[in-house]
Amino acid sequence: MKFGDIVSFPIMHHEITLRPIII
């Protein structure tokens, strides 16, 4: 795995789990 994948995955996962809470 690339370092970018390790950093970008938690950010994408955080946005996916945070959006339903806001909406």
mmCIF file of C-alpha atoms in Angstrom:
data_model
loop_
_atom_site.group_PDB
_atom_site.id
_atom_site.type_symbol
_atom_site.label_atom_id
_atom_site.label_comp_id
_atom_site.label_asym_id
_atom_site.label_seq_id
_atom_site.Cartn_x
_atom_site.Cartn_y
_atom_site.Cartn_z
ATOM 1 C CA MET A 1 0.000 0.000 0.000
ATOM 2 C CA LYS A 2 1.130 3.533 -0.696
ATOM 3 C CA PHE A 3 1.359 6.098 2.079
ATOM 4 C CA GLY A 4 -1.216 8.223 0.240
ATOM 5 C CA ASP A 5 -3.728 5.374 0.340
ATOM 6 C CA ILE A 6 -3.326 5.008 4.095
ATOM 7 C CA VAL A 7 -3.872 8.740 4.581
ATOM 8 C CA SER A 8 -6.717 9.205 2.090
ATOM 9 C CA PHE A 9 -8.806 6.198 3.184
ATOM 10 C CA PRO A 10 -9.534 7.419 6.755
ATOM 11 C CA ILE A 11 -10.420 10.854 5.361
ATOM 12 C CA MET A 12 -12.863 9.391 2.834
ATOM 13 C CA HIS A 13 -14.309 7.032 5.458
ATOM 14 C CA HIS A 14 -14.738 9.950 7.880
ATOM 15 C CA GLU A 15 -16.639 11.982 5.284
ATOM 16 C CA ILE A 16 -18.910 9.032 4.457
ATOM 17 C CA THR A 17 -19.758 8.432 8.115
ATOM 18 C CA LEU A 18 -20.099 12.146 8.909
ATOM 19 C CA ARG A 19 -22.422 13.150 6.059
ATOM 20 C CA PRO A 20 -25.419 11.011 7.134
ATOM 21 C CA ILE A 21 -25.161 12.514 10.630
ATOM 22 C CA ILE A 22 -25.285 16.074 9.269
ATOM 23 C CA ILE A 23 -28.091 15.273 6.850
#
